[in-house]
Amino acid sequence: NAGVTQTPKFRVLKTGQSMTLLCAQDMNHEYMYWYRQDPGMGLRLIHYSVGEGTTAKGEVPDGYNVSRLKKQNFLLGLESAAPSQTSVYFCASSYSLEGTQYFGPGTRLTVL
Amino acid sequence: GQNIDQPTEMTATEGAIVQINCTYQTSGFNGLFWYQQHAGEAPTFLSYNVLDGLEEKGRFSSFLSRSKGYSYLLLKELQMKDSASYLCAVRAPGGGADGLTFGKGTHLIIQP
């Protein structure tokens, strides 16, 4: 099993450009999450999904959109990137809301 | 709301024991997680406490006191590979946007 995978691993964008980050998991987990991690801030939840076709806002959702068209995939979109979105983005999944979250390797995004 | 405090950085010696504390103030409580994160890598699950007491897993142990809003992670027989950040995370009832809140992490440095 690959667990949780993320693509791409690195990306550099210019202000105003758009992009989509892909998260995939092969553990048949219902719940998936997108976090951002910034120095001195800890992990903060952006959006999450409790099942295929569902999404919900987390702590810092502004400037991001998500979709969960297939159970195994969770996409994070930036429609118009801003320098404040420079961060490391982690995807995670869990079998249940109470369950342990398993993290992907992360995507390092720089917005110039 | 949720507030989680842990020391920013700690230093310990190879072969010794170190205790990393975590205090939390939350509107509810439904479990506490500890994760390990090496530089540039994803967080990996270490332990989970939902009832008061000590959970032991090899060289790592985690303790919880719900009445005091306090937990610690105890690492024994420290090895150089234990140099990493240790993240404390609290789950509130109902999951979702308030489901898992992370502390800012404790950067542990192991010296020979």
CSV table of N, CA and C in Angstrom, one decimal, chain B residues 15-106:
chain,number,residue,atom,x,y,z
B,15,GLY,N,21.0,8.7,24.8
B,15,GLY,CA,20.9,7.7,25.9
B,15,GLY,C,20.1,8.1,27.1
B,16,ALA,N,19.8,9.4,27.2
B,16,ALA,CA,19.1,9.9,28.3
B,16,ALA,C,17.6,9.8,28.1
B,17,ILE,N,16.8,10.5,29.0
B,17,ILE,CA,15.3,10.5,29.0
B,17,ILE,C,14.9,11.9,28.9
B,18,VAL,N,13.9,12.2,28.1
B,18,VAL,CA,13.3,13.5,28.0
B,18,VAL,C,11.8,13.5,28.1
B,19,GLN,N,11.2,14.5,28.7
B,19,GLN,CA,9.8,14.6,28.8
B,19,GLN,C,9.3,15.9,28.1
B,20,ILE,N,8.4,15.8,27.2
B,20,ILE,CA,7.8,16.9,26.5
B,20,ILE,C,6.4,17.1,26.9
B,21,ASN,N,6.2,18.3,27.5
B,21,ASN,CA,4.8,18.6,28.1
B,21,ASN,C,3.9,19.3,27.1
B,22,CYS,N,2.6,19.1,27.3
B,22,CYS,CA,1.6,19.7,26.5
B,22,CYS,C,0.4,20.0,27.4
B,23,THR,N,0.0,21.3,27.4
B,23,THR,CA,-1.1,21.7,28.1
B,23,THR,C,-2.2,22.2,27.1
B,24,TYR,N,-3.4,22.0,27.5
B,24,TYR,CA,-4.5,22.4,26.5
B,24,TYR,C,-5.7,23.0,27.3
B,25,GLN,N,-6.3,23.9,26.6
B,25,GLN,CA,-7.6,24.5,27.1
B,25,GLN,C,-8.5,24.4,25.9
B,26,THR,N,-9.5,23.5,26.0
B,26,THR,CA,-10.4,23.3,24.9
B,26,THR,C,-11.9,23.3,25.4
B,27,SER,N,-12.8,23.6,24.4
B,27,SER,CA,-14.2,23.6,24.7
B,27,SER,C,-14.8,22.2,25.0
B,28,GLY,N,-14.0,21.2,24.6
B,28,GLY,CA,-14.4,19.8,24.8
B,28,GLY,C,-13.2,19.0,24.6
B,29,PHE,N,-13.3,17.7,24.9
B,29,PHE,CA,-12.1,16.9,24.7
B,29,PHE,C,-12.6,15.5,24.3
B,30,ASN,N,-11.9,14.9,23.3
B,30,ASN,CA,-12.2,13.6,22.9
B,30,ASN,C,-11.0,12.8,22.4
B,31,GLY,N,-9.9,13.1,23.1
B,31,GLY,CA,-8.6,12.4,22.8
B,31,GLY,C,-7.5,13.3,22.5
B,32,LEU,N,-6.3,12.8,22.8
B,32,LEU,CA,-5.0,13.6,22.5
B,32,LEU,C,-4.1,12.7,21.8
B,33,PHE,N,-3.5,13.3,20.7
B,33,PHE,CA,-2.5,12.5,19.9
B,33,PHE,C,-1.1,13.2,20.0
B,34,TRP,N,-0.1,12.3,19.9
B,34,TRP,CA,1.3,12.8,19.7
B,34,TRP,C,1.7,12.3,18.3
B,35,TYR,N,2.4,13.2,17.6
B,35,TYR,CA,3.0,12.9,16.3
B,35,TYR,C,4.4,13.3,16.3
B,36,GLN,N,5.2,12.6,15.5
B,36,GLN,CA,6.6,12.9,15.3
B,36,GLN,C,6.8,13.4,13.9
B,37,GLN,N,7.6,14.5,13.7
B,37,GLN,CA,7.8,15.0,12.4
B,37,GLN,C,9.3,15.3,12.2
B,38,HIS,N,10.0,14.6,11.4
B,38,HIS,CA,11.3,14.9,11.0
B,38,HIS,C,11.3,16.0,10.0
B,39,ALA,N,12.4,16.8,10.0
B,39,ALA,CA,12.5,18.0,9.1
B,39,ALA,C,12.2,17.6,7.7
B,40,GLY,N,11.3,18.3,7.0
B,40,GLY,CA,11.0,18.1,5.6
B,40,GLY,C,10.2,16.9,5.3
B,41,GLU,N,9.6,16.2,6.4
B,41,GLU,CA,8.8,15.0,6.2
B,41,GLU,C,7.4,15.2,6.8
B,42,ALA,N,6.6,14.2,6.6
B,42,ALA,CA,5.2,14.2,7.1
B,42,ALA,C,5.2,13.8,8.6
B,43,PRO,N,4.2,14.3,9.3
B,43,PRO,CA,4.0,13.9,10.7
B,43,PRO,C,3.6,12.4,10.7
B,44,THR,N,4.1,11.6,11.6
B,44,THR,CA,3.8,10.2,11.8
B,44,THR,C,3.2,10.0,13.2
B,45,PHE,N,2.2,9.2,13.3
B,45,PHE,CA,1.5,8.9,14.5
B,45,PHE,C,2.4,8.2,15.5
B,46,LEU,N,2.4,8.7,16.8
B,46,LEU,CA,3.1,8.1,17.9
B,46,LEU,C,2.2,7.4,18.9
B,47,SER,N,1.2,8.2,19.4
B,47,SER,CA,0.4,7.7,20.5
B,47,SER,C,-0.9,8.4,20.5
B,48,TYR,N,-1.9,7.8,21.2
B,48,TYR,CA,-3.2,8.3,21.4
B,48,TYR,C,-3.7,8.0,22.8
B,49,ASN,N,-4.1,9.1,23.5
B,49,ASN,CA,-4.7,8.9,24.9
B,49,ASN,C,-6.1,9.5,24.9
B,50,VAL,N,-7.0,8.8,25.4
B,50,VAL,CA,-8.4,9.3,25.6
B,50,VAL,C,-8.8,9.2,27.1
B,51,LEU,N,-8.2,8.3,27.8
B,51,LEU,CA,-8.5,8.1,29.3
B,51,LEU,C,-7.2,8.5,30.0
B,52,ASP,N,-7.4,8.9,31.3
B,52,ASP,CA,-6.3,9.3,32.2
B,52,ASP,C,-5.3,8.1,32.3
B,53,GLY,N,-4.0,8.5,32.4
B,53,GLY,CA,-3.1,7.4,32.7
B,53,GLY,C,-2.0,7.4,31.6
B,54,LEU,N,-1.2,6.4,31.7
B,54,LEU,CA,0.0,6.2,30.9
B,54,LEU,C,-0.1,5.1,29.9
B,55,GLU,N,0.2,5.5,28.7
B,55,GLU,CA,0.3,4.5,27.6
B,55,GLU,C,1.7,4.3,27.2
B,56,GLU,N,2.2,3.0,27.2
B,56,GLU,CA,3.6,2.8,26.9
B,56,GLU,C,3.7,2.0,25.6
B,57,LYS,N,4.6,2.4,24.8
B,57,LYS,CA,4.9,1.8,23.5
B,57,LYS,C,6.3,1.8,23.2
B,58,GLY,N,7.0,0.8,23.6
B,58,GLY,CA,8.5,0.7,23.4
B,58,GLY,C,9.2,1.8,24.2
B,59,ARG,N,10.0,2.6,23.5
B,59,ARG,CA,10.8,3.6,24.2
B,59,ARG,C,9.9,4.8,24.4
B,60,PHE,N,8.7,4.9,23.9
B,60,PHE,CA,7.9,6.1,24.0
B,60,PHE,C,6.7,5.8,24.9
B,61,SER,N,6.4,6.7,25.8
B,61,SER,CA,5.2,6.7,26.6
B,61,SER,C,4.5,8.0,26.6
B,62,SER,N,3.2,7.9,26.7
B,62,SER,CA,2.4,9.2,26.8
B,62,SER,C,1.4,9.1,27.9
B,63,PHE,N,1.3,10.3,28.6
B,63,PHE,CA,0.5,10.4,29.8
B,63,PHE,C,-0.6,11.4,29.6
B,64,LEU,N,-1.7,11.2,30.2
B,64,LEU,CA,-2.8,12.2,30.1
B,64,LEU,C,-3.5,12.4,31.5
B,65,SER,N,-3.7,13.7,31.8
B,65,SER,CA,-4.6,14.0,32.9
B,65,SER,C,-5.7,15.0,32.4
B,66,ARG,N,-6.9,14.5,32.2
B,66,ARG,CA,-7.9,15.3,31.7
B,66,ARG,C,-8.3,16.4,32.6
B,67,SER,N,-8.3,16.2,33.9
B,67,SER,CA,-8.7,17.2,34.9
B,67,SER,C,-7.7,18.4,34.9
B,68,LYS,N,-6.5,18.1,34.6
B,68,LYS,CA,-5.5,19.2,34.6
B,68,LYS,C,-5.2,19.7,33.1
B,69,GLY,N,-5.9,19.1,32.1
B,69,GLY,CA,-5.6,19.6,30.8
B,69,GLY,C,-4.1,19.4,30.4
B,70,TYR,N,-3.6,18.3,30.7
B,70,TYR,CA,-2.1,18.1,30.6
B,70,TYR,C,-1.8,16.7,30.1
B,71,SER,N,-0.7,16.7,29.2
B,71,SER,CA,-0.2,15.5,28.7
B,71,SER,C,1.3,15.6,28.6
B,72,TYR,N,2.0,14.5,28.6
B,72,TYR,CA,3.4,14.5,28.3
B,72,TYR,C,3.8,13.3,27.5
B,73,LEU,N,4.8,13.5,26.7
B,73,LEU,CA,5.4,12.4,25.9
B,73,LEU,C,6.8,12.2,26.5
B,74,LEU,N,7.1,10.9,26.9
B,74,LEU,CA,8.3,10.5,27.5
B,74,LEU,C,9.1,9.7,26.5
B,75,LEU,N,10.3,10.1,26.2
B,75,LEU,CA,11.2,9.3,25.3
B,75,LEU,C,12.4,8.8,26.1
B,76,LYS,N,12.6,7.5,26.1
B,76,LYS,CA,13.7,6.9,26.9
B,76,LYS,C,14.8,6.4,25.9
B,77,GLU,N,16.0,6.2,26.5
B,77,GLU,CA,17.1,5.7,25.7
B,77,GLU,C,17.2,6.5,24.4
B,78,LEU,N,17.3,7.8,24.5
B,78,LEU,CA,17.3,8.6,23.3
B,78,LEU,C,18.4,8.2,22.3
B,79,GLN,N,18.0,8.3,21.1
B,79,GLN,CA,18.9,8.0,19.9
B,79,GLN,C,18.9,9.3,19.1
B,80,MET,N,20.0,9.4,18.3
B,80,MET,CA,20.2,10.6,17.4
B,80,MET,C,19.0,10.7,16.5
B,81,LYS,N,18.4,9.6,16.0
B,81,LYS,CA,17.3,9.7,15.1
B,81,LYS,C,16.0,10.2,15.7
B,82,ASP,N,16.0,10.4,17.1
B,82,ASP,CA,14.8,11.0,17.7
B,82,ASP,C,14.8,12.5,17.6
B,83,SER,N,15.9,13.1,17.0
B,83,SER,CA,15.9,14.5,16.8
B,83,SER,C,14.8,14.8,15.7
B,84,ALA,N,13.8,15.5,16.2
B,84,ALA,CA,12.6,15.8,15.3
B,84,ALA,C,11.7,16.8,16.1
B,85,SER,N,10.6,17.2,15.4
B,85,SER,CA,9.6,17.9,16.1
B,85,SER,C,8.5,17.0,16.6
B,86,TYR,N,7.9,17.3,17.8
B,86,TYR,CA,6.9,16.5,18.4
B,86,TYR,C,5.7,17.3,18.5
B,87,LEU,N,4.6,16.9,17.9
B,87,LEU,CA,3.4,17.6,17.8
B,87,LEU,C,2.3,17.0,18.7
B,88,CYS,N,1.7,17.9,19.5
B,88,CYS,CA,0.6,17.5,20.4
B,88,CYS,C,-0.7,18.0,19.7
B,89,ALA,N,-1.7,17.1,19.6
B,89,ALA,CA,-2.9,17.5,19.0
B,89,ALA,C,-4.1,17.0,19.8
B,90,VAL,N,-5.1,17.8,19.9
B,90,VAL,CA,-6.3,17.5,20.7
B,90,VAL,C,-7.5,17.4,19.8
B,91,ARG,N,-8.3,16.4,20.1
B,91,ARG,CA,-9.6,16.3,19.3
B,91,ARG,C,-10.8,16.7,20.2
B,92,ALA,N,-11.6,17.5,19.6
B,92,ALA,CA,-12.8,18.0,20.3
B,92,ALA,C,-14.0,17.1,19.9
B,93,PRO,N,-15.0,17.0,20.7
B,93,PRO,CA,-16.2,16.2,20.3
B,93,PRO,C,-16.8,16.6,19.0
B,94,GLY,N,-17.2,15.7,18.2
B,94,GLY,CA,-18.0,16.0,17.0
B,94,GLY,C,-17.1,16.1,15.8
B,95,GLY,N,-15.8,16.1,16.0
B,95,GLY,CA,-14.9,16.1,14.8
B,95,GLY,C,-15.1,17.4,14.0
B,96,GLY,N,-14.8,17.3,12.7
B,96,GLY,CA,-15.0,18.4,11.8
B,96,GLY,C,-14.0,19.5,12.0
B,97,ALA,N,-14.4,20.7,11.8
B,97,ALA,CA,-13.5,21.8,11.8
B,97,ALA,C,-12.8,22.0,13.2
B,98,ASP,N,-13.5,21.6,14.2
B,98,ASP,CA,-12.9,21.6,15.5
B,98,ASP,C,-12.3,20.3,15.9
B,99,GLY,N,-12.3,19.4,15.0
B,99,GLY,CA,-12.0,18.0,15.3
B,99,GLY,C,-10.6,17.8,15.8
B,100,LEU,N,-9.6,18.3,15.2
B,100,LEU,CA,-8.2,18.1,15.6
B,100,LEU,C,-7.4,19.4,15.5
B,101,THR,N,-7.0,19.9,16.7
B,101,THR,CA,-6.2,21.1,16.8
B,101,THR,C,-4.8,20.7,17.2
B,102,PHE,N,-3.8,21.2,16.4
B,102,PHE,CA,-2.4,20.9,16.7
B,102,PHE,C,-1.7,22.1,17.5
B,103,GLY,N,-0.8,21.7,18.4
B,103,GLY,CA,0.1,22.7,18.9
B,103,GLY,C,1.2,23.0,17.9
B,104,LYS,N,2.0,24.0,18.3
B,104,LYS,CA,3.0,24.4,17.3
B,104,LYS,C,4.2,23.5,17.2
B,105,GLY,N,4.3,22.5,18.1
B,105,GLY,CA,5.3,21.5,18.0
B,105,GLY,C,6.5,21.9,18.9
B,106,THR,N,7.2,20.8,19.4
B,106,THR,CA,8.4,21.0,20.2
B,106,THR,C,9.6,20.4,19.3
